[in-house]
Coordinates of C-alpha atoms in Angstrom, one line a residue:
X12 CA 0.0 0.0 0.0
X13 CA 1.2 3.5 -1.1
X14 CA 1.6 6.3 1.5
X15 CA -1.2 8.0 0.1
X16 CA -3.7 5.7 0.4
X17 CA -2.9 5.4 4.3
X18 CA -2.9 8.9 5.0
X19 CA -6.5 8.9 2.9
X20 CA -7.6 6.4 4.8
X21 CA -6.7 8.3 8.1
X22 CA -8.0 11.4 7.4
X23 CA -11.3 10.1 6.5
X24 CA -11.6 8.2 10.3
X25 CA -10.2 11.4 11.4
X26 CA -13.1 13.3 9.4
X27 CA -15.9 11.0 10.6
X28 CA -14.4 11.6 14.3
X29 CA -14.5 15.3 13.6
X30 CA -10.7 14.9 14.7
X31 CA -8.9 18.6 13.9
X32 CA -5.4 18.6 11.7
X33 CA -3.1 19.0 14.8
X34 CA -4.6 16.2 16.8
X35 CA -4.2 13.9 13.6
X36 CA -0.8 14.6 12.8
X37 CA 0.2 14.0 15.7
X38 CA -1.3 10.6 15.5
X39 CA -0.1 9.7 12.7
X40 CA 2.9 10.4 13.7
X41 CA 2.9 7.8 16.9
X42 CA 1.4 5.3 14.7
X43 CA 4.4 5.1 12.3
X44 CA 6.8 5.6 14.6
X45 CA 5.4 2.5 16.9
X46 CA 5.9 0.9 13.1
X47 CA 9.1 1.9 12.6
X48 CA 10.1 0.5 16.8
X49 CA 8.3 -2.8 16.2
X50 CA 10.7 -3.3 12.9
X51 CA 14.0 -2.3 14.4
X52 CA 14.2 -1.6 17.6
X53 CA 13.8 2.3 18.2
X54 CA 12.5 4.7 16.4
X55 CA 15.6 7.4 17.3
X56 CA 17.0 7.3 14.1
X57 CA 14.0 8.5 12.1
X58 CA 12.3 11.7 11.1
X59 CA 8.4 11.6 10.4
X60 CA 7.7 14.7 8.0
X61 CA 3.5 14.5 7.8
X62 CA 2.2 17.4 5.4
X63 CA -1.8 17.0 6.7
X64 CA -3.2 19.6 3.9
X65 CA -1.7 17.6 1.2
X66 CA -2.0 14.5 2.7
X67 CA 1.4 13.0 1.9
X68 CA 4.2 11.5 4.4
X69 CA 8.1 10.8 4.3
X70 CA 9.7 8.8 6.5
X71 CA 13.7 10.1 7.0
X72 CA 16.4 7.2 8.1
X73 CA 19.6 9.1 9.8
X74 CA 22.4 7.6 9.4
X75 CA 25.9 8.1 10.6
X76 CA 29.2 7.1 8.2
X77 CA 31.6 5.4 10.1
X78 CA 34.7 3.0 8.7
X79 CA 34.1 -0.4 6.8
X80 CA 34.7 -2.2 9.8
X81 CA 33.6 -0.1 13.0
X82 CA 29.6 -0.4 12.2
X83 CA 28.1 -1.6 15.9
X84 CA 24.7 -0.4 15.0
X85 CA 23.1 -1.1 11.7
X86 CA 20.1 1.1 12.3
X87 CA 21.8 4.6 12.9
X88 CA 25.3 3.6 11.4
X89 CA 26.1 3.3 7.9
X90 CA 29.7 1.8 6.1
X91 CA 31.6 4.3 4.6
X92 CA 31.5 2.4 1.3
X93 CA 27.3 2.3 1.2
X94 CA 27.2 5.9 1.8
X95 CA 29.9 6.4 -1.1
X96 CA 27.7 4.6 -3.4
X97 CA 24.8 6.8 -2.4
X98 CA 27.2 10.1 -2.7
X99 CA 31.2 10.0 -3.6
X100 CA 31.0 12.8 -1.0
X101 CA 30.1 11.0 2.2
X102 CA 33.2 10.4 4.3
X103 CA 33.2 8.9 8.3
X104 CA 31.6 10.7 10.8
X105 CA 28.7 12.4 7.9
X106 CA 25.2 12.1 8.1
X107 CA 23.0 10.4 5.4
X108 CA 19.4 10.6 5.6
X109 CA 17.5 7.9 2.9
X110 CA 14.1 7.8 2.4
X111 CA 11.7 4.7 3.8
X112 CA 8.3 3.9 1.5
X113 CA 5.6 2.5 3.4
X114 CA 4.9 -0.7 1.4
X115 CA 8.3 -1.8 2.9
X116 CA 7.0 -2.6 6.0
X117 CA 4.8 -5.2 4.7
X118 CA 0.9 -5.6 4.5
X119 CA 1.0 -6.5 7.7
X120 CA 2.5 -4.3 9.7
X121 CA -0.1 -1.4 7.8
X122 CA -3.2 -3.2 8.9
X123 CA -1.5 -2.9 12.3
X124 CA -0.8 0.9 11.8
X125 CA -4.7 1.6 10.6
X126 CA -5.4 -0.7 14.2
X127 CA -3.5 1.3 15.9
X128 CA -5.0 4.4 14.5
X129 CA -8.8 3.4 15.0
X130 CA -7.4 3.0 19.1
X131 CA -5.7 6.0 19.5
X132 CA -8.7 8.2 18.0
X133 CA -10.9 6.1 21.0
X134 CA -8.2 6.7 23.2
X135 CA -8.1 10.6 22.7
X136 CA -12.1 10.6 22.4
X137 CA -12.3 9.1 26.0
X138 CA -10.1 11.7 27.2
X139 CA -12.1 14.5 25.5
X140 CA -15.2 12.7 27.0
X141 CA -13.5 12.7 30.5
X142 CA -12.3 16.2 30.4
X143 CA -15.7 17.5 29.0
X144 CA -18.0 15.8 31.3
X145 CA -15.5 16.1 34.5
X146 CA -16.3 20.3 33.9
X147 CA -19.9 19.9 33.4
X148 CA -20.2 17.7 37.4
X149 CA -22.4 19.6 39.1
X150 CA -24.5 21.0 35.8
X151 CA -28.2 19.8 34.6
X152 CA -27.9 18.1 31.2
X153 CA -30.9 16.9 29.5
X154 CA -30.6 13.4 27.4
X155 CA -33.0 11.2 26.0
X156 CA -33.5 7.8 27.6
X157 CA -32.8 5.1 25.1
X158 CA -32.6 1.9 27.5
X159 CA -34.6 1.1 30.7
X160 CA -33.0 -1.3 32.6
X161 CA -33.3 -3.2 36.1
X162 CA -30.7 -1.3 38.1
X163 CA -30.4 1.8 35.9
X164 CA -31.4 3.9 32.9
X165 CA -29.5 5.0 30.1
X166 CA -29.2 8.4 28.5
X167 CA -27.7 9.8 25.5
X168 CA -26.4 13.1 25.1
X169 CA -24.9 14.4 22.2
X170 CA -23.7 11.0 21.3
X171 CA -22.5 10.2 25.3
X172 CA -23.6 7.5 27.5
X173 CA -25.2 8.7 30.7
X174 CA -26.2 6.3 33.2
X175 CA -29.0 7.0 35.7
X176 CA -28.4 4.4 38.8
X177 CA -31.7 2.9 40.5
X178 CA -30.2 5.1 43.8
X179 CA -29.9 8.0 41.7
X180 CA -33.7 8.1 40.6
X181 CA -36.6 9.5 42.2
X182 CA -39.0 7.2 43.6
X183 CA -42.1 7.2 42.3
X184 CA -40.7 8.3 38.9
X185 CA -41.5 6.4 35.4
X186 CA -39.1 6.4 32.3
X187 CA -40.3 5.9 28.7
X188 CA -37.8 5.2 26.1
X189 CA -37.2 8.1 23.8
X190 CA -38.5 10.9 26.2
X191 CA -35.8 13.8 27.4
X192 CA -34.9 13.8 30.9
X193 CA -33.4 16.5 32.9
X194 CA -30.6 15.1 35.2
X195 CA -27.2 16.3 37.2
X196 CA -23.9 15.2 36.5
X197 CA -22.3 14.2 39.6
X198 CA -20.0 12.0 38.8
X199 CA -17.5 10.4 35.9
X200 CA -15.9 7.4 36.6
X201 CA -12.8 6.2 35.0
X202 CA -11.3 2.4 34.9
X203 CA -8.1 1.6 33.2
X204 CA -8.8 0.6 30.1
X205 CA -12.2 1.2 29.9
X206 CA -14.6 3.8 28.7
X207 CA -15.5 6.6 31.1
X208 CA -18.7 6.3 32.8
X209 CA -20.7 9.6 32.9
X210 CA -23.2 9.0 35.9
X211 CA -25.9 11.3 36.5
X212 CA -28.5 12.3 39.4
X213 CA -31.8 13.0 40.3
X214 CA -31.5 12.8 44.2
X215 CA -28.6 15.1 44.8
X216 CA -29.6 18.5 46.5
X217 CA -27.6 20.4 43.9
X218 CA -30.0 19.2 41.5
X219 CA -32.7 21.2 43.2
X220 CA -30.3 23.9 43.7
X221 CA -30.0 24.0 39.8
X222 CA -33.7 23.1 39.5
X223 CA -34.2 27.2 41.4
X224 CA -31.5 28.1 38.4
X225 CA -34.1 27.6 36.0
X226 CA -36.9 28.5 37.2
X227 CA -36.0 31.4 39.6
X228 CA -34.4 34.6 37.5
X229 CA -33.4 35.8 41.0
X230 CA -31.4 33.1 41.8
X231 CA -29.6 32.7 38.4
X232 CA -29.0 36.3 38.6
X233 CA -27.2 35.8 41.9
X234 CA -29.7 38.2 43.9
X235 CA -31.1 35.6 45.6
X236 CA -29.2 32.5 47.2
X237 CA -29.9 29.5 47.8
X238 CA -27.6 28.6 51.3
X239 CA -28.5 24.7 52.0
X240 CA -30.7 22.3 50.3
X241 CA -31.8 19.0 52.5
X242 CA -34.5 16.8 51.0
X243 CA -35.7 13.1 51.0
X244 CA -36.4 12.3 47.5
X245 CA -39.7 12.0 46.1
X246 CA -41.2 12.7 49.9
X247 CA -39.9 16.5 51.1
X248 CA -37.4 19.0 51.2
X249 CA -36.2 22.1 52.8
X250 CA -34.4 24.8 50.8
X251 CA -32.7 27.8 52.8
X252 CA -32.9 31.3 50.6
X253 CA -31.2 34.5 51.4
X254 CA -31.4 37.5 49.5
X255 CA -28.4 40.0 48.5
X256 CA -31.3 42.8 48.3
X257 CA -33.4 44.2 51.1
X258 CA -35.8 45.0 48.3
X259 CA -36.3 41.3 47.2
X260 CA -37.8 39.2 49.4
X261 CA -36.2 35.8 48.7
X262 CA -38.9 33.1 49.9
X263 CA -41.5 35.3 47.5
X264 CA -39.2 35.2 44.8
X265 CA -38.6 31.8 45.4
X266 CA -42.3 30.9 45.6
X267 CA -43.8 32.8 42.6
X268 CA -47.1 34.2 41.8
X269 CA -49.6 32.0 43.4
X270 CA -46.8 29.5 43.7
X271 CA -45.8 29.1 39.8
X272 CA -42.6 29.0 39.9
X273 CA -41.8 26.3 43.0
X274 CA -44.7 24.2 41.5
X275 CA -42.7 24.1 38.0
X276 CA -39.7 22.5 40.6
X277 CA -42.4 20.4 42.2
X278 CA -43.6 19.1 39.0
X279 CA -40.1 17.9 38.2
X280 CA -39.7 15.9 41.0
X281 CA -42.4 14.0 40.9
X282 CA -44.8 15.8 43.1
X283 CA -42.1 16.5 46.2
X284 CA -43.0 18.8 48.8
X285 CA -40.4 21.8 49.2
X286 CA -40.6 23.8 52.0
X287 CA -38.5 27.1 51.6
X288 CA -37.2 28.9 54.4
X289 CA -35.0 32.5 54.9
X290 CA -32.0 31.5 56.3
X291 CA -30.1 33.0 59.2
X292 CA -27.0 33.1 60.1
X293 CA -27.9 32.6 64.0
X294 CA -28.3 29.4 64.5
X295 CA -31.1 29.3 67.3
X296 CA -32.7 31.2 64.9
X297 CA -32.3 28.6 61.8
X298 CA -33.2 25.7 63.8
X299 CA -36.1 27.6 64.9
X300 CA -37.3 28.1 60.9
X301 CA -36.1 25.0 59.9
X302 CA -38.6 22.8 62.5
X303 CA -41.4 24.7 60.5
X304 CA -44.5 24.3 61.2
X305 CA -43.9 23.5 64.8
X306 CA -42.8 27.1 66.6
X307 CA -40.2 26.2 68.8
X308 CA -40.2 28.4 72.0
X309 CA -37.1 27.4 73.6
X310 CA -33.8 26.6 71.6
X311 CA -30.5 25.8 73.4
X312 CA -27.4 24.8 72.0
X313 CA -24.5 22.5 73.1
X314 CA -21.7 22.9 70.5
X315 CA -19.5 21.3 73.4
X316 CA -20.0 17.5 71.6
X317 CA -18.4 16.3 68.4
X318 CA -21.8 17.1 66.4
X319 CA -23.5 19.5 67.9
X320 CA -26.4 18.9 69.7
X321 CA -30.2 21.6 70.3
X322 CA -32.6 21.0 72.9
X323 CA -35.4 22.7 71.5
X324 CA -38.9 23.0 73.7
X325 CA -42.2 22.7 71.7
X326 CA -45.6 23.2 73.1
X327 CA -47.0 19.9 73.9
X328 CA -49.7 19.8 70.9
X329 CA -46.4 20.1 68.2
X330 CA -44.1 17.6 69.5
X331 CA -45.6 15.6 66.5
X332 CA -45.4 18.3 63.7
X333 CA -42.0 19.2 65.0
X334 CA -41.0 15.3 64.0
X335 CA -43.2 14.9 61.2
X336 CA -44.0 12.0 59.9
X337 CA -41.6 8.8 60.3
X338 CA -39.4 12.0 61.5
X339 CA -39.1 13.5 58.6
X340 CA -38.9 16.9 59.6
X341 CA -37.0 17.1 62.2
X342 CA -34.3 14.9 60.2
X343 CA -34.5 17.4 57.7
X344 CA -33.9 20.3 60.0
X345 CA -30.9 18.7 61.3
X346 CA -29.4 18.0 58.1
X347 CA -30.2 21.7 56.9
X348 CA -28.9 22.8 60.2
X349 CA -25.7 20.7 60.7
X350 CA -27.1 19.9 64.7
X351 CA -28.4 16.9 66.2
X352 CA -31.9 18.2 67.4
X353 CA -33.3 17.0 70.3
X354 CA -37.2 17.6 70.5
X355 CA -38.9 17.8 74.3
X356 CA -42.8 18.9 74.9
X357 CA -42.6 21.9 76.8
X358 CA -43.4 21.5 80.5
X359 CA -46.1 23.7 82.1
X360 CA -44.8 25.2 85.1
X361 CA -47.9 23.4 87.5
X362 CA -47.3 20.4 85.6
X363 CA -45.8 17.8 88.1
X364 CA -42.1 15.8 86.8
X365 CA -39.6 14.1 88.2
X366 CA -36.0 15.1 88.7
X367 CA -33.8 12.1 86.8
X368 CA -31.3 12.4 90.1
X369 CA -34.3 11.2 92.1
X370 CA -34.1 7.6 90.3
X371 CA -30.5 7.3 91.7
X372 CA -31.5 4.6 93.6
X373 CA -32.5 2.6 90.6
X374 CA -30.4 3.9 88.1
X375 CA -26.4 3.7 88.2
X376 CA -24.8 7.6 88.4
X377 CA -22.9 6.9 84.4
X378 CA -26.6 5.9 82.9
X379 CA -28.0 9.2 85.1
X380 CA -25.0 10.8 83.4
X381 CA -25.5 9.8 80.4
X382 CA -29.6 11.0 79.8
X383 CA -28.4 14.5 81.5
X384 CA -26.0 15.1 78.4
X385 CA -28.6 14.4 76.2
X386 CA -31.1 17.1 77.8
X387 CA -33.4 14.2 79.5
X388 CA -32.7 16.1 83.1
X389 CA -36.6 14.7 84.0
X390 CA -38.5 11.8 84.0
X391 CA -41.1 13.1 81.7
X392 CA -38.5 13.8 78.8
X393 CA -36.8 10.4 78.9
X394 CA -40.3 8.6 78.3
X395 CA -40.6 11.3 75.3
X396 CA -38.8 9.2 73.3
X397 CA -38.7 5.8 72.4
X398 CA -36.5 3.3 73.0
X399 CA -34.3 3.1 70.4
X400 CA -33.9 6.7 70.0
X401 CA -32.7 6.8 74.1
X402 CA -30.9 3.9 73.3
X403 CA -28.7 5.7 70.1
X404 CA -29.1 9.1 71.7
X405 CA -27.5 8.2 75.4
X406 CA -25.2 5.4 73.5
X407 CA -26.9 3.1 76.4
X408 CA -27.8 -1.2 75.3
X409 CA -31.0 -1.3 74.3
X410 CA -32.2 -3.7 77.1
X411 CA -30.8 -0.5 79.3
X412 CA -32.5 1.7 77.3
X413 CA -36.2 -0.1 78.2
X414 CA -35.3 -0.9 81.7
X415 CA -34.7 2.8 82.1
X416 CA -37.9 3.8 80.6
X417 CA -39.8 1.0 82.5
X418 CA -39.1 1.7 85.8
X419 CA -39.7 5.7 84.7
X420 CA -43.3 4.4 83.6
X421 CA -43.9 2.6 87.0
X422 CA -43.0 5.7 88.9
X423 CA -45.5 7.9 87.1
X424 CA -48.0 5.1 87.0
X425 CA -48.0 4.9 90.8
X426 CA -49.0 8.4 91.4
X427 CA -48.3 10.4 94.4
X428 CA -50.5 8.7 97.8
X429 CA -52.8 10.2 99.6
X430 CA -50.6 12.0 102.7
X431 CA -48.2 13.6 99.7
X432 CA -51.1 14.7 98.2
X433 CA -52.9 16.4 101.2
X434 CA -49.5 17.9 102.1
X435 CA -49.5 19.9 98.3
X436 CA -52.3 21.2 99.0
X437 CA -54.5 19.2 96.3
X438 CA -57.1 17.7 98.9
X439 CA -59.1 19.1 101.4
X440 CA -60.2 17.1 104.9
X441 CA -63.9 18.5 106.1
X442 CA -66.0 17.7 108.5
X443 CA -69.7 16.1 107.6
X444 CA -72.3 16.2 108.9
X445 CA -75.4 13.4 108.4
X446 CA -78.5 15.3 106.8
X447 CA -81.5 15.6 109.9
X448 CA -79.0 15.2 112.4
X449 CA -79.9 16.3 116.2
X450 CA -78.7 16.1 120.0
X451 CA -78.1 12.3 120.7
X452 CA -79.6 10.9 123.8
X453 CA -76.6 10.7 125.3
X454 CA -77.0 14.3 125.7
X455 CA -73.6 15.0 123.4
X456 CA -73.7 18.5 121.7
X457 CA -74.5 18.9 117.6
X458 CA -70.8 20.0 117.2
X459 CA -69.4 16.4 118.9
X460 CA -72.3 14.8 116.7
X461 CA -70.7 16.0 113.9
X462 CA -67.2 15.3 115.1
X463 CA -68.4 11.6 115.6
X464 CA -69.8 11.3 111.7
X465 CA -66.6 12.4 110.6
X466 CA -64.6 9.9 112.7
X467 CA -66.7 7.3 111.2
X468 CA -66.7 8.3 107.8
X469 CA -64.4 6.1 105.2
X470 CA -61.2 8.3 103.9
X471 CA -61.8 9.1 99.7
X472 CA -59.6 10.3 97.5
X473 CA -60.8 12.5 94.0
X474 CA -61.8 9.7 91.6
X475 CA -60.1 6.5 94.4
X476 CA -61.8 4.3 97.2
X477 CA -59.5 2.4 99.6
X478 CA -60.5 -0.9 98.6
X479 CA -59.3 -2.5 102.6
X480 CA -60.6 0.4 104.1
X481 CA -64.4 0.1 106.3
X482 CA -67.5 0.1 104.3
X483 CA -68.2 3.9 103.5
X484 CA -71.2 5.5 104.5
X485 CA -73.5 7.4 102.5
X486 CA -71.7 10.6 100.5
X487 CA -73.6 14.3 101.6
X488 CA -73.2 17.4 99.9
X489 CA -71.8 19.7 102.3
X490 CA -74.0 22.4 103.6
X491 CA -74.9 25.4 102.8
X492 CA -72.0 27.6 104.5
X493 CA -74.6 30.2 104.5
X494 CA -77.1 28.2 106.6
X495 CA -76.8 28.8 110.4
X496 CA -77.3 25.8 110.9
X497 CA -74.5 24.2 108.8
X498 CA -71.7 23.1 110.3
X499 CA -68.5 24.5 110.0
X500 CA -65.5 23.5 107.0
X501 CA -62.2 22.6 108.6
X502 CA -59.4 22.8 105.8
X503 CA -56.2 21.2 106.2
X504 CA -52.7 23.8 105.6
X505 CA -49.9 22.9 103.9
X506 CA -47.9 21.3 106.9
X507 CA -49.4 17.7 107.5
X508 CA -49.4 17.3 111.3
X509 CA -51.2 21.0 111.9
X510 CA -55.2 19.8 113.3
X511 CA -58.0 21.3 112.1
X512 CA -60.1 23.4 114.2
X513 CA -62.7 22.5 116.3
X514 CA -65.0 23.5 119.4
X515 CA -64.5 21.2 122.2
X516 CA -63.1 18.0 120.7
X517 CA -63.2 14.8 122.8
X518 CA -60.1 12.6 122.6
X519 CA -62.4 10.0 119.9
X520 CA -62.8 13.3 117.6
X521 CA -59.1 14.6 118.0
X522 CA -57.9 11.1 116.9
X523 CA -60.2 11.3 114.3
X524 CA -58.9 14.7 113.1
X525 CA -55.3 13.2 113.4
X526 CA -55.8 10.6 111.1
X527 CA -56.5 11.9 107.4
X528 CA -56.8 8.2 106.1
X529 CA -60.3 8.3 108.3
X530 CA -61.5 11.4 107.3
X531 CA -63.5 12.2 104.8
X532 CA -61.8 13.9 102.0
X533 CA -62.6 15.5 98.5
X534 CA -61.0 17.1 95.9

């Protein structure tokens, strides 16, 4: 084969490859010279001269004259007689430079230099496919789906393989070969010897972030930014906006016109709920935002931890919006906020709770420890949460974890007794007296009467009987306390041994009186 017709032949692969002239002489020129090592050796003592425009090559062999007898190299020496024959001029230690024609290599060895060729042009396209799509990471593309497979789907963009992973794809979506899809690049992988893998996303938050790009002038005009993106895919998301213009206000620009432009967003992911927030640079502040729609009214930090840790206090009917559901939310709010967020019902101030230190004698001081670092300082906010998330939260066993939170449960579920409850003040002891009661025969006065009914009158408790107790006699409404003829209230005070009041007790009403159990008391 002429030189001609293997230069045509390369420049129309080149053509077809839309190669330009410098990349393909520089081909050309490795290919011959791998031809010219494979037939002797090295290719030092050659000179490729490749004219692309005209489309013609010479191949140069440089040769140095040296005596008759002192040739150690045949390849880049030459006798002095065999250059004489070329030129009576030549004598030792010249240079003679003879042309080589490509049909002396042998049909062979040219099949082997168009082989060559074909690789190098896929060598050099991977490359350009590696740098191009290695610039673009981070960029929407839009391809059109050509295979559906198991684990992923395939694009193609302008004449580039993008793959779609299974765990790159929004749930809930459906793909349709021959539609265009709109995807982010976030990734190309590279194997030796292989073709690079271009793989694209549909789950990463910067594909939101470029989703707001599109659809948001504000944002691709840098006056509005969008800080943080943290979303579940195909479920929710939380986008963090700030504006670089007191006149704009970002979450409106964000939003649109009775929401057009974040339903365009929401419409290309599959029907996801975004929730976008201003951000702030405080973080009690963020955090507070980012629980949305729960309104947080205490937030306290603890930065002290290797991931920072927030307490935050919600009022008791938004513990469950501040989680969300399957804890959606507040997992979101943590990852938009970089802090672990701890969420407690806020605790009216008449509403009883138990110190944790007061389980010390069931609970061993490291576990006590251990649920006071986490914020559960009470009984009431350890049993907020459940038992795995005390168990991952205080790093205790998970048979700790419910042991704790049982023997909490018993202590609530026991209640305070009756004596603590008489000494807060939550009872009151009175005297009774039976309806139509008069003097007795015996003579006894209607105030030691009534002392005498309430000695024999079973002890009650709001909403308890003492089961054990002596049969309880008939309930009366007190009296009147503007009747004269009502007897009078005695009210227990605060300290439990002080007596109530009466006129003239005997020693059966004054042990009576001393005994609360065997009074007669209501809530």
């Amino acid at each position: 084969m002429r030189s001609e017709d293997l230069i045509s032949s390369f420049g129309e692969i080149a053509r077809s490859k839309d190669m330009d002239r410098d990349t393909l002489q520089i081909i050309v020129e490795d290919v011959f010279r791998a031809m010219l090592r494979k037939r002797y050796g090295s290719d030092e003592a050659f000179e490729i001269i490749f004219n692309p425009k005209q489309g013609d090559i010479q191949i140069l062999h440089i040769q140095e004259v040296v005596g008759n007898w002192e040739v150690e190299d045949p390849v880049t020496q030459i006798k002095e007689s065999e250059a004489q024959e070329i030129d009576d001029g030549f004598a030792v230690g010249d240079e003679v430079a003879g042309g080589l024609d490509v049909s002396e290599f042998g049909r062979r060895a040219v099949m082997t230099a168009r082989q060559t060729f074909r690789q190098r042009i896929r060598d050099i396209e991977k490359e350009q496919v590696y740098q191009e799509y290695t610039e673009l990471i981070g960029e929407i593309v839009v391809g059109e789906i050509y295979q559906v497979r198991r684990h992923e789907t395939l694009l193609m963009h302008e004449d580039t393989e993008l793959a779609l992973p299974r765990d790159e794809q929004v749930p809930g979506d459906h793909y349709r070969k021959g539609n265009m899809l709109r995807a982010v690049v976030k990734e190309v992988r590279r194997d030796a010897g292989s073709d690079p893998q271009v793989v694209v996303s549909r789950t990463s938050p910067i594909f939101m972030e470029r989703l707001f790009e599109v659809e948001v002038p504000e944002v691709h005009d840098g006056i509005v930014e969008v800080k943080k993106v943290a979303r579940i895919p195909g479920d929710r998301a939380k986008v963090a906006v700030e504006s670089h213009d007191e006149k704009v206000d970002p979450v409106g620009a964000c939003v649109g016109v009775k929401g057009v432009r974040i339903n365009a967003i929401v419409r290309e992911l599959s029907d996801e709920n975004i929730d976008v927030m201003q951000w702030s640079d405080d973080p009690q502040e963020l955090i507070s935002r980012a629980l949305s729609p729960a309104e947080p009214t205490n937030v306290s930090l603890n930065q002290e931890e290797d991931a920072p840790r927030a307490r935050v206090e919600v009022p008791a009917d938004e513990v469950s919006q501040a989680i969300g559901k399957r804890g959606v939310n507040i997992k979101l709010a943590s990852e938009l906020t970089s802090y672990e967020i701890d969420v407690y019902r806020e605790i009216p101030a008449d509403e009883e709770d138990i110190d944790i230190e007061q389980f010390g004698d069931e609970l061993t001081q490291e576990t006590i420890g251990k649920l006071k670092r986490i914020g559960c300082d009470t009984g009431k906010a350890v049993l907020e949460l459940s038992p795995d998330a005390l168990a991952r939260r205080a790093d205790l066993d998970r048979d700790v974890a419910e042991q704790v939170m049982e023997i909490i449960e018993t202590e609530f579920e026991k209640g305070p007794g009756i004596i603590e409850s008489i000494r807060q003040g939550r009872f009151t002891v009175e005297a009774v007296q039976t309806a139509g009661a008069t003097d007795a025969d015996d003579g006894t006065s209607p105030n030691e009467a009534s002392a005498e009914a309430a000695a024999s009158a079973d002890a009650k408790t709001s909403g308890d009987a003492d089961a054990d107790g002596p049969e309880s006699a008939p309930s009366t409404e007190a009296p009147d306390p503007d009747d004269e003829d009502a007897p009078v209230e005695d009210q227990l005070d605060d300290e439990p041994d002080q007596e109530p009041s009466t006129q003239n007790p005997s020693e059966d009403q004054q042990e009576a009186e001393s005994t609360p159990e065997e009074s007669e008391v209501r809530s």
